[in-house]
Tab-separated table of C-alpha atoms and ligand atoms in Angstrom:
chain	number	residue	atom	x	y	z
A	88	MET	CA	82.717	122.662	134.109
A	89	LYS	CA	83.291	122.838	130.379
A	90	LEU	CA	85.388	120.295	128.595
A	91	GLY	CA	87.515	120.224	125.529
A	92	PHE	CA	88.369	117.057	123.601
A	93	ILE	CA	91.110	116.716	121.172
A	94	GLY	CA	91.614	113.408	119.123
A	95	LEU	CA	88.247	111.799	118.229
A	96	GLY	CA	89.460	108.476	116.970
A	97	ASN	CA	88.620	105.009	117.864
A	98	MET	CA	88.902	105.706	121.533
A	99	GLY	CA	88.504	109.427	121.744
A	100	GLY	CA	85.217	109.477	119.811
A	101	PRO	CA	83.246	107.260	122.109
A	102	MET	CA	84.910	108.911	125.167
A	103	ALA	CA	83.733	112.304	123.994
A	104	ALA	CA	80.278	110.916	123.133
A	105	ASN	CA	79.966	109.557	126.749
A	106	LEU	CA	80.989	113.061	128.260
A	107	LEU	CA	78.033	114.595	126.174
A	108	LYS	CA	75.748	111.870	127.375
A	109	ALA	CA	76.844	112.731	131.075
A	110	GLY	CA	75.620	116.310	130.388
A	111	TYR	CA	78.909	118.043	129.848
A	112	ASP	CA	79.508	120.972	127.456
A	113	VAL	CA	82.092	119.605	125.078
A	114	THR	CA	84.207	121.471	122.526
A	115	VAL	CA	86.182	119.129	120.125
A	116	TYR	CA	88.907	119.150	117.629
A	117	ASP	CA	90.505	116.644	115.240
A	118	VAL	CA	92.490	116.812	112.122
A	119	ASN	CA	90.052	114.556	110.565
A	120	GLU	CA	86.831	116.606	109.792
A	121	LYS	CA	84.543	113.532	109.662
A	122	SER	CA	85.356	112.600	113.275
A	123	VAL	CA	84.536	116.145	114.326
A	124	GLU	CA	81.171	115.987	112.373
A	125	ASN	CA	80.246	112.786	114.205
A	126	LEU	CA	80.612	114.440	117.535
A	127	THR	CA	78.772	117.787	116.486
A	128	LYS	CA	75.954	115.674	115.588
A	129	GLN	CA	75.846	114.332	119.042
A	130	GLY	CA	75.796	117.822	120.509
A	131	ALA	CA	79.431	118.905	120.816
A	132	LYS	CA	80.844	122.363	119.684
A	133	ALA	CA	83.639	122.402	117.210
A	134	ALA	CA	86.859	124.576	117.376
A	135	PHE	CA	89.337	125.311	114.560
A	136	ASN	CA	92.401	124.274	116.515
A	137	PRO	CA	93.686	123.142	119.888
A	138	LYS	CA	94.025	126.758	120.992
A	139	GLY	CA	90.424	127.341	120.241
A	140	VAL	CA	89.483	124.263	122.201
A	141	ALA	CA	91.589	125.535	125.270
A	142	GLU	CA	90.254	129.167	125.160
A	143	GLY	CA	86.751	128.217	126.143
A	144	VAL	CA	87.079	125.269	128.502
A	145	ASP	CA	88.181	124.242	132.037
A	146	VAL	CA	89.529	120.649	131.336
A	147	ILE	CA	91.219	119.655	127.916
A	148	LEU	CA	91.191	115.902	127.386
A	149	LEU	CA	93.586	114.544	124.670
A	150	SER	CA	93.406	111.082	123.096
A	151	LEU	CA	96.249	111.326	120.524
A	152	PRO	CA	98.360	108.663	118.610
A	153	ASN	CA	101.958	109.336	119.949
A	154	PRO	CA	104.411	111.391	121.947
A	155	ALA	CA	105.300	113.839	118.957
A	156	ILE	CA	101.582	114.548	118.361
A	157	VAL	CA	100.787	115.150	121.980
A	158	THR	CA	103.722	117.523	122.378
A	159	GLN	CA	102.914	119.415	119.239
A	160	VAL	CA	98.999	119.730	120.082
A	161	VAL	CA	100.060	121.155	123.394
A	162	THR	CA	103.092	123.295	122.585
A	163	GLY	CA	102.904	123.909	118.915
A	164	ILE	CA	101.363	126.962	116.861
A	165	ASN	CA	97.828	127.262	117.651
A	166	GLY	CA	98.391	124.701	120.321
A	167	VAL	CA	96.750	124.251	123.816
A	168	LEU	CA	99.225	126.302	125.524
A	169	GLU	CA	98.264	129.325	123.429
A	170	GLY	CA	94.802	129.325	124.521
A	171	ILE	CA	94.805	127.824	128.028
A	172	LYS	CA	93.214	129.709	130.851
A	173	LYS	CA	94.746	129.989	134.365
A	174	GLY	CA	93.470	127.106	136.664
A	175	SER	CA	92.583	124.774	133.675
A	176	VAL	CA	93.785	121.223	133.450
A	177	ILE	CA	95.181	119.047	130.684
A	178	LEU	CA	94.061	115.483	131.097
A	179	ASP	CA	96.053	113.266	128.666
A	180	LEU	CA	94.528	109.974	127.961
A	181	SER	CA	97.026	109.031	125.222
A	182	THR	CA	99.530	106.272	125.548
A	183	VAL	CA	102.859	108.202	125.520
A	184	THR	CA	106.013	107.947	127.683
A	185	PRO	CA	105.978	109.277	131.164
A	186	ASN	CA	108.862	111.715	130.037
A	187	THR	CA	106.498	113.115	127.524
A	188	ILE	CA	104.214	114.435	130.089
A	189	ILE	CA	106.857	115.269	132.749
A	190	LYS	CA	108.642	117.467	130.106
A	191	LEU	CA	105.264	119.484	129.637
A	192	VAL	CA	104.824	120.243	133.326
A	193	PRO	CA	106.990	123.441	133.484
A	194	GLN	CA	105.377	125.007	130.365
A	195	VAL	CA	101.972	124.122	131.520
A	196	GLU	CA	102.487	125.398	135.043
A	197	ALA	CA	103.990	128.628	133.781
A	198	LYS	CA	100.510	129.312	132.447
A	199	GLY	CA	98.940	128.735	135.879
A	200	ALA	CA	97.525	125.407	134.592
A	201	LYS	CA	98.051	121.718	135.502
A	202	ILE	CA	98.599	118.501	133.541
A	203	LEU	CA	97.689	114.948	134.504
A	204	ASP	CA	98.638	111.725	132.688
A	205	ALA	CA	95.489	109.479	132.651
A	206	PRO	CA	96.012	106.627	130.076
A	207	VAL	CA	93.293	104.128	129.594
A	208	SER	CA	92.909	100.389	129.117
A	209	GLY	CA	89.771	98.425	128.074
A	210	GLY	CA	89.780	99.000	124.259
A	211	VAL	CA	86.956	100.283	121.998
A	212	PRO	CA	84.329	98.205	123.842
A	213	GLY	CA	85.463	99.744	127.084
A	214	ALA	CA	85.360	103.319	125.641
A	215	ILE	CA	81.835	102.742	124.134
A	216	ALA	CA	80.500	101.272	127.419
A	217	GLY	CA	82.199	103.928	129.620
A	218	LYS	CA	83.981	101.278	131.602
A	219	LEU	CA	87.643	101.983	130.904
A	220	THR	CA	90.276	101.335	133.508
A	221	ILE	CA	92.121	104.720	133.924
A	222	MET	CA	95.520	105.121	135.524
A	223	VAL	CA	96.331	108.780	136.768
A	224	GLY	CA	99.484	110.454	137.624
A	225	GLY	CA	99.851	114.023	138.855
A	226	ASP	CA	98.885	116.471	141.457
A	227	GLN	CA	96.145	114.886	143.820
A	228	GLU	CA	94.059	117.938	144.219
A	229	THR	CA	93.816	118.249	140.434
A	230	PHE	CA	93.008	114.529	140.126
A	231	GLU	CA	90.146	114.905	142.635
A	232	LYS	CA	88.657	117.763	140.713
A	233	CYS	CA	88.729	115.816	137.533
A	234	GLN	CA	87.320	112.498	139.168
A	235	PRO	CA	83.662	113.155	138.108
A	236	ILE	CA	84.890	113.426	134.582
A	237	LEU	CA	86.970	110.275	134.695
A	238	GLU	CA	83.949	108.443	136.099
A	239	ALA	CA	81.880	109.351	133.013
A	240	ILE	CA	84.404	107.439	130.766
A	241	GLY	CA	85.767	104.832	133.121
A	242	LYS	CA	84.905	102.311	135.767
A	243	ASN	CA	88.112	101.465	137.375
A	244	ILE	CA	89.948	104.698	138.294
A	245	TYR	CA	93.334	104.577	140.084
A	246	TYR	CA	95.332	107.479	141.259
A	247	LEU	CA	98.928	106.427	141.317
A	248	GLY	CA	100.916	109.515	142.535
A	249	GLU	CA	103.428	111.571	140.695
A	250	VAL	CA	103.074	112.811	137.154
A	251	GLY	CA	104.106	109.977	134.697
A	252	SER	CA	103.281	107.051	137.040
A	253	GLY	CA	99.792	106.349	135.277
A	254	LEU	CA	101.959	105.940	132.004
A	255	THR	CA	104.430	103.641	133.674
A	256	VAL	CA	101.785	101.250	134.682
A	257	LYS	CA	100.038	101.594	131.209
A	258	LEU	CA	103.325	100.825	129.331
A	259	ILE	CA	103.805	97.652	131.519
A	260	ASN	CA	100.136	96.565	130.722
A	261	GLN	CA	100.820	97.073	126.929
A	262	PHE	CA	103.906	94.930	127.192
A	263	LEU	CA	101.826	92.155	128.737
A	264	PHE	CA	98.987	92.405	126.228
A	265	ALA	CA	101.371	92.491	123.218
A	266	ALA	CA	103.351	89.383	124.604
A	267	ASN	CA	99.981	87.335	125.285
A	268	LEU	CA	98.657	88.182	121.864
A	269	ALA	CA	101.942	87.209	120.191
A	270	ALA	CA	101.978	83.943	122.053
A	271	LEU	CA	98.344	83.432	121.139
A	272	VAL	CA	99.167	83.874	117.339
A	273	GLU	CA	101.946	81.497	117.573
A	274	ALA	CA	99.675	78.979	119.313
A	275	PHE	CA	97.069	79.357	116.625
A	276	SER	CA	99.700	78.899	113.984
A	277	LEU	CA	100.755	75.718	115.461
A	278	ALA	CA	97.133	74.493	115.893
A	279	ALA	CA	96.507	75.402	112.164
A	280	LYS	CA	99.615	73.358	111.113
A	281	VAL	CA	98.685	70.370	113.159
A	282	GLY	CA	95.047	70.544	112.060
A	283	ILE	CA	92.403	70.699	114.809
A	284	ASP	CA	88.831	71.760	115.450
A	285	ALA	CA	89.504	75.544	115.856
A	286	GLU	CA	86.185	76.344	117.315
A	287	LYS	CA	86.381	73.694	120.133
A	288	MET	CA	89.979	74.447	120.925
A	289	VAL	CA	89.093	78.057	121.528
A	290	GLU	CA	86.125	77.017	123.594
A	291	ILE	CA	88.500	74.914	125.823
A	292	LEU	CA	91.251	77.444	125.993
A	293	LEU	CA	88.573	80.113	127.295
A	294	LYS	CA	87.951	77.769	130.102
A	295	SER	CA	91.443	76.734	130.729
A	296	SER	CA	94.889	78.119	132.210
A	297	GLY	CA	95.928	79.283	128.658
A	298	SER	CA	93.129	81.845	128.584
A	299	SER	CA	94.096	85.572	128.418
A	300	TYR	CA	92.570	89.151	127.763
A	301	ALA	CA	94.050	88.588	124.402
A	302	LEU	CA	92.198	85.448	123.684
A	303	ASN	CA	89.015	86.808	125.253
A	304	THR	CA	88.782	90.013	123.151
A	305	ARG	CA	90.298	88.759	119.899
A	306	HIS	CA	88.934	85.089	119.274
A	307	GLU	CA	85.592	86.412	117.771
A	308	LYS	CA	87.330	88.938	115.596
A	309	ILE	CA	89.516	86.116	114.307
A	310	ALA	CA	86.711	83.624	113.845
A	311	ASN	CA	84.668	86.361	111.928
A	312	ASN	CA	87.740	87.271	109.958
A	313	ASN	CA	87.331	90.772	110.996
A	314	PHE	CA	90.536	92.596	111.559
A	315	GLU	CA	89.302	96.154	111.598
A	316	PRO	CA	90.457	98.097	114.710
A	317	GLY	CA	90.015	97.897	117.616
A	318	PHE	CA	93.526	98.669	118.512
A	319	GLN	CA	95.948	99.215	115.388
A	320	ILE	CA	99.173	97.287	114.950
A	321	GLU	CA	100.898	100.534	114.490
A	322	LEU	CA	99.785	101.772	117.888
A	323	MET	CA	100.953	98.555	119.559
A	324	LEU	CA	104.322	98.872	117.889
A	325	LYS	CA	104.503	102.329	119.319
A	326	ASP	CA	103.628	101.197	122.702
A	327	LEU	CA	106.316	98.398	122.543
A	328	SER	CA	108.990	100.804	121.460
A	329	LEU	CA	108.020	103.059	124.321
A	330	VAL	CA	108.165	100.321	126.865
A	331	SER	CA	111.323	98.954	125.385
A	332	ALA	CA	112.867	102.456	125.814
A	333	MET	CA	111.725	102.584	129.515
A	334	ALA	CA	113.242	99.151	130.096
A	335	HIS	CA	116.512	100.245	128.371
A	336	GLU	CA	116.701	103.488	130.608
A	337	ASN	CA	116.266	101.439	133.477
A	338	ASP	CA	118.755	98.515	132.478
A	339	ILE	CA	116.067	95.886	132.603
A	340	PRO	CA	115.991	93.062	130.009
A	341	LEU	CA	112.597	92.750	128.250
A	342	GLN	CA	113.427	89.957	126.043
A	343	ILE	CA	109.739	88.790	125.434
A	344	GLY	CA	108.513	92.280	124.690
A	345	ASP	CA	111.282	92.814	122.173
A	346	SER	CA	110.758	89.510	120.461
A	347	ALA	CA	107.027	90.098	120.388
A	348	ALA	CA	107.634	93.450	118.780
A	349	GLN	CA	109.214	91.710	115.684
A	350	LEU	CA	105.856	90.063	115.034
A	351	TYR	CA	104.074	93.305	114.906
A	352	ARG	CA	106.709	94.953	112.847
A	353	LEU	CA	106.527	92.110	110.371
A	354	ALA	CA	102.780	92.605	110.216
A	355	LYS	CA	103.234	96.379	109.646
A	356	ARG	CA	105.802	95.752	106.848
A	357	ARG	CA	103.338	93.426	105.151
A	358	GLY	CA	100.630	96.249	104.931
A	359	TYR	CA	98.715	95.461	108.089
A	360	GLY	CA	99.612	98.465	110.261
A	361	LYS	CA	96.158	100.017	110.198
A	362	LYS	CA	94.589	96.608	111.015
A	363	ASP	CA	93.631	95.396	114.627
A	364	VAL	CA	96.379	93.900	116.515
A	365	ALA	CA	94.759	90.426	115.969
A	366	GLY	CA	96.050	90.944	112.342
A	367	ILE	CA	99.512	89.748	113.274
A	368	LEU	CA	97.990	86.362	112.613
A	369	LEU	CA	97.635	87.357	108.907
A	370	ALA	CA	101.293	88.078	108.635
A	371	MET	CA	102.210	84.823	110.437
A	372	GLU	CA	100.042	82.853	108.260
A	373	GLU	CA	101.536	84.376	105.100
A	374	VAL	CA	105.219	83.606	106.351
A	375	LEU	CA	104.270	80.034	107.343
A	376	ASN	CA	101.766	79.333	104.523
A	377	ILE	CA	99.072	78.236	106.853
A	378	LYS	CA	95.582	79.249	107.651
A	379	PHE	CA	93.880	79.222	111.030
A	380	PRO	CA	90.318	78.073	110.215
A	381	ARG	CA	87.664	80.832	110.198
A	382	LYS	CA	84.834	82.380	108.201
A	383	GLU	CA	85.741	83.477	104.719
A	384	ASN	CA	84.281	86.933	104.466
A	385	GLU	CA	87.223	89.248	103.538
Z	580	NAD	P1	93.293	106.677	116.411
Z	580	NAD	O1	94.186	106.647	115.381
Z	580	NAD	O2	91.818	105.891	116.171
Z	580	NAD	O3	92.780	108.215	116.897
Z	580	NAD	C1	93.676	109.183	117.058
Z	580	NAD	C2	92.965	110.380	116.475
Z	580	NAD	O4	93.814	111.495	116.740
Z	580	NAD	C3	92.487	110.411	115.091
Z	580	NAD	O5	91.065	110.715	115.048
Z	580	NAD	C4	93.339	111.397	114.464
Z	580	NAD	O6	92.734	112.081	113.223
Z	580	NAD	C5	93.681	112.424	115.692
Z	580	NAD	N1	94.841	113.140	115.320
Z	580	NAD	C6	95.995	112.802	114.850
Z	580	NAD	N2	96.869	113.892	114.905
Z	580	NAD	C7	96.122	115.027	115.389
Z	580	NAD	C8	96.382	116.321	115.657
Z	580	NAD	N3	97.637	116.764	115.317
Z	580	NAD	N4	95.419	117.115	116.086
Z	580	NAD	C9	94.181	116.572	116.320
Z	580	NAD	N5	93.982	115.248	116.084
Z	580	NAD	C10	94.852	114.491	115.682
Z	580	NAD	O7	93.758	106.000	117.821
Z	580	NAD	P2	92.969	105.393	119.022
Z	580	NAD	O8	92.961	103.951	118.939
Z	580	NAD	O9	91.857	106.189	119.326
Z	580	NAD	O10	94.153	105.684	120.114
Z	580	NAD	C11	94.247	106.967	120.777
Z	580	NAD	C12	95.306	106.793	121.969
Z	580	NAD	O11	94.769	105.906	122.907
Z	580	NAD	C13	96.667	106.234	121.570
Z	580	NAD	O12	97.746	106.870	122.342
Z	580	NAD	C14	96.499	104.657	121.810
Z	580	NAD	O13	97.789	104.082	122.035
Z	580	NAD	C15	95.713	104.807	123.043
Z	580	NAD	N6	94.765	103.665	123.404
Z	580	NAD	C16	94.169	103.054	122.343
Z	580	NAD	C17	93.435	101.787	122.618
Z	580	NAD	C18	92.648	101.247	121.621
Z	580	NAD	O14	92.134	100.049	121.955
Z	580	NAD	N7	92.334	101.554	120.323
Z	580	NAD	C19	93.325	101.390	124.022
Z	580	NAD	C20	93.896	102.153	125.019
Z	580	NAD	C21	94.780	103.257	124.669
């Protein structure tokens, strides 16, 4: 089975590399030439555009920033649909809304192809280790056909049913991660103001009921003053607006999510949009004129 991979960023780059390591023939495309070069050095072939990727492969994987870009890459000029073969599959690993993918189904199926939503969780370390959690929605037979590919990039793979259902779970997960991290940053701000042994506090929290994925994956980054992504604040803000829209459509209050979003928005406005999500601490520190104790290397 020949594969295509479009979007070779923090997540897509290592995922494409793992597919090469698993022995797949992979053709890649990204608007960023450096990312393409990084993959061709590892054995990938390069195409000039998404159409070129789709022409030569059986499964096209996407790992792109947002709904507008996914839609444009699939349906735009020189897009995937211009090159896709009958029987091919689009496997979208990006975090977008369920509706983004549901709306593409008729156009994809008119070409005799299929589309699955397969958003991922586990961050850059999970992508590098090939241990992502993957939540899949769409036709079951198509999912089964793609399972070996998903196993080359993920460890916990779940089939959820109809198209869009993987994304529903993913957006709910993003709401929880965003809220947990926002609470963590408020807690760190309070600790900074009171003045406490930060290292010892983190050690205790990691072994206590206040622990979380946010604390586990971000405490070292914060201690080392390393706010490089990881997962960018801009992308989290996008996810929060998607989950907020989903809550709105379904008439469900999401007060904590909407409130957490203000912190990510503040951080973006202060110029930290491309920083890791842990960078919301930087904005909080500026506003409150405090500093959570950590290494001074930036
Ligand atoms: P990223 O910004 O590092 O990567 C996106 C890539 O898409 C970049 O290389 C960019 O050049 C490329 N791109 C943008 N427009 C393009 C176009 N028109 N054609 C081709 N390539 C284009 O983002 P990321 O962190 O790798 O995230 C990718 C997706 O995965 C997002 O939807 C994100 O929400 C989701 N995600 C990210 C993480 C994480 O921890 N970083 C975890 C889970 C899911």
